[in-house]
Amino acid sequence: MAAGPVRQDDLRREPMLPPGFSLVTLRESGDAFAHAQAIAAEAGAATLVWVRRFDIVEFAVVLEPDAILAEARLAHYLAMNALADALAVHSPPERPVLFRWPDALTYDLGLIGGGRLGWPADCPENQVPDWLVFGAMVRATTMSPFQLGQTGVGMAEEGFEEVDAVDLIESFCRHLMLGVSHWQEEGAKAAARRWLDRLEKVVGVRHGIEPNGDLIATSQFGTERRGLVEALAKADWLDRDSGAPKL
């Protein structure tokens, strides 16, 4: 088994978060995404929930949008950009960090993690939600040698030297703040364009993001529209039995 990227002091130290952020930590059996949604209304924006796991970097952050729900979901692309940027900062050089529609994160074409977006179940599409929650997972280690048919990868096995969960979370928060600043200056479309730059490309297909977050794929055979809400509900990258990215 390859040595994990998690330093011995990793789970004993806490992330140094930017001003305005607050940290909530859970034990290894916790669920950051679910817990963040449960406390979002009370805890407020920039609350970050972190599960102290050795095998998975798992966290979630509360956002407070100022747009109606149908438009606010574009924050998913903003947060996915921050997650990819955080991973890319620490990755070995010249290895691509890319997206698969709409929420999977790949490293060198292997599935390494993903993101989820949650919102109040009773919020209509044309109203501003009280909160959004973005949940992220990145596999720190596969915990086993590579097996035939395996499509998932881990940071330890891919050469992320001396990188731990705290490093990744701190980097994510910095990139998220930078992304929010760009959003305020340039609008949501800029975040969507940045996400498209990292989308795994299909030869002969052009992609675009609609104002409600849906993906448009255009080729010589016509145009296909893929709904963001339906795709987010599936979270195809997540193995719900193990609570980790699929291997």
Short mmCIF file of N, CA, C and O in Angstrom, two decimals, residues 67-71 73 119-129:
data_model
loop_
_atom_site.label_atom_id
_atom_site.label_comp_id
_atom_site.label_asym_id
_atom_site.label_seq_id
_atom_site.Cartn_x
_atom_site.Cartn_y
_atom_site.Cartn_z
N ALA A 67 -29.21 36.00 -5.72
CA ALA A 67 -29.99 35.80 -6.93
C ALA A 67 -31.06 34.74 -6.69
O ALA A 67 -30.98 33.97 -5.72
N ILE A 68 -32.07 34.72 -7.54
CA ILE A 68 -33.11 33.70 -7.42
C ILE A 68 -32.48 32.32 -7.62
O ILE A 68 -31.42 32.19 -8.24
N LEU A 69 -33.14 31.30 -7.11
CA LEU A 69 -32.56 29.95 -7.10
C LEU A 69 -32.14 29.48 -8.48
O LEU A 69 -31.07 28.88 -8.65
N ALA A 70 -32.97 29.73 -9.50
CA ALA A 70 -32.67 29.27 -10.86
C ALA A 70 -31.35 29.82 -11.37
O ALA A 70 -30.68 29.18 -12.18
N GLU A 71 -30.97 31.01 -10.89
CA GLU A 71 -29.70 31.61 -11.30
C GLU A 71 -28.58 31.34 -10.29
O GLU A 71 -27.42 31.21 -10.66
N ARG A 73 -27.85 28.76 -8.71
CA ARG A 73 -27.18 27.46 -8.84
C ARG A 73 -25.90 27.53 -9.65
O ARG A 73 -25.09 26.61 -9.61
N TRP A 119 -29.76 23.09 -1.52
CA TRP A 119 -30.51 24.32 -1.30
C TRP A 119 -31.80 23.96 -0.54
O TRP A 119 -32.17 22.79 -0.48
N PRO A 120 -32.49 24.93 0.04
CA PRO A 120 -33.71 24.62 0.79
C PRO A 120 -34.75 23.95 -0.11
O PRO A 120 -35.05 24.45 -1.20
N ALA A 121 -35.29 22.84 0.36
CA ALA A 121 -36.21 22.06 -0.45
C ALA A 121 -37.48 22.82 -0.79
O ALA A 121 -38.13 22.55 -1.81
N ASP A 122 -37.86 23.77 0.05
CA ASP A 122 -39.12 24.50 -0.16
C ASP A 122 -38.94 25.83 -0.88
O ASP A 122 -39.88 26.63 -0.97
N CYS A 123 -37.76 26.08 -1.42
CA CYS A 123 -37.51 27.35 -2.10
C CYS A 123 -37.93 27.27 -3.57
O CYS A 123 -37.40 26.44 -4.32
N PRO A 124 -38.87 28.13 -4.01
CA PRO A 124 -39.25 28.14 -5.42
C PRO A 124 -38.11 28.63 -6.31
O PRO A 124 -37.20 29.33 -5.86
N GLU A 125 -38.18 28.26 -7.58
CA GLU A 125 -37.14 28.63 -8.53
C GLU A 125 -36.99 30.14 -8.68
O GLU A 125 -35.91 30.64 -8.97
N ASN A 126 -38.09 30.87 -8.48
CA ASN A 126 -38.06 32.32 -8.72
C ASN A 126 -37.87 33.13 -7.44
O ASN A 126 -38.14 34.34 -7.42
N GLN A 127 -37.39 32.51 -6.38
CA GLN A 127 -37.12 33.22 -5.14
C GLN A 127 -35.65 33.04 -4.74
O GLN A 127 -35.01 32.05 -5.11
N VAL A 128 -35.14 33.99 -3.97
CA VAL A 128 -33.76 33.92 -3.50
C VAL A 128 -33.68 32.94 -2.34
O VAL A 128 -34.38 33.11 -1.34
N PRO A 129 -32.88 31.89 -2.44
CA PRO A 129 -32.76 30.93 -1.34
C PRO A 129 -32.02 31.54 -0.16
O PRO A 129 -31.14 32.39 -0.33
#
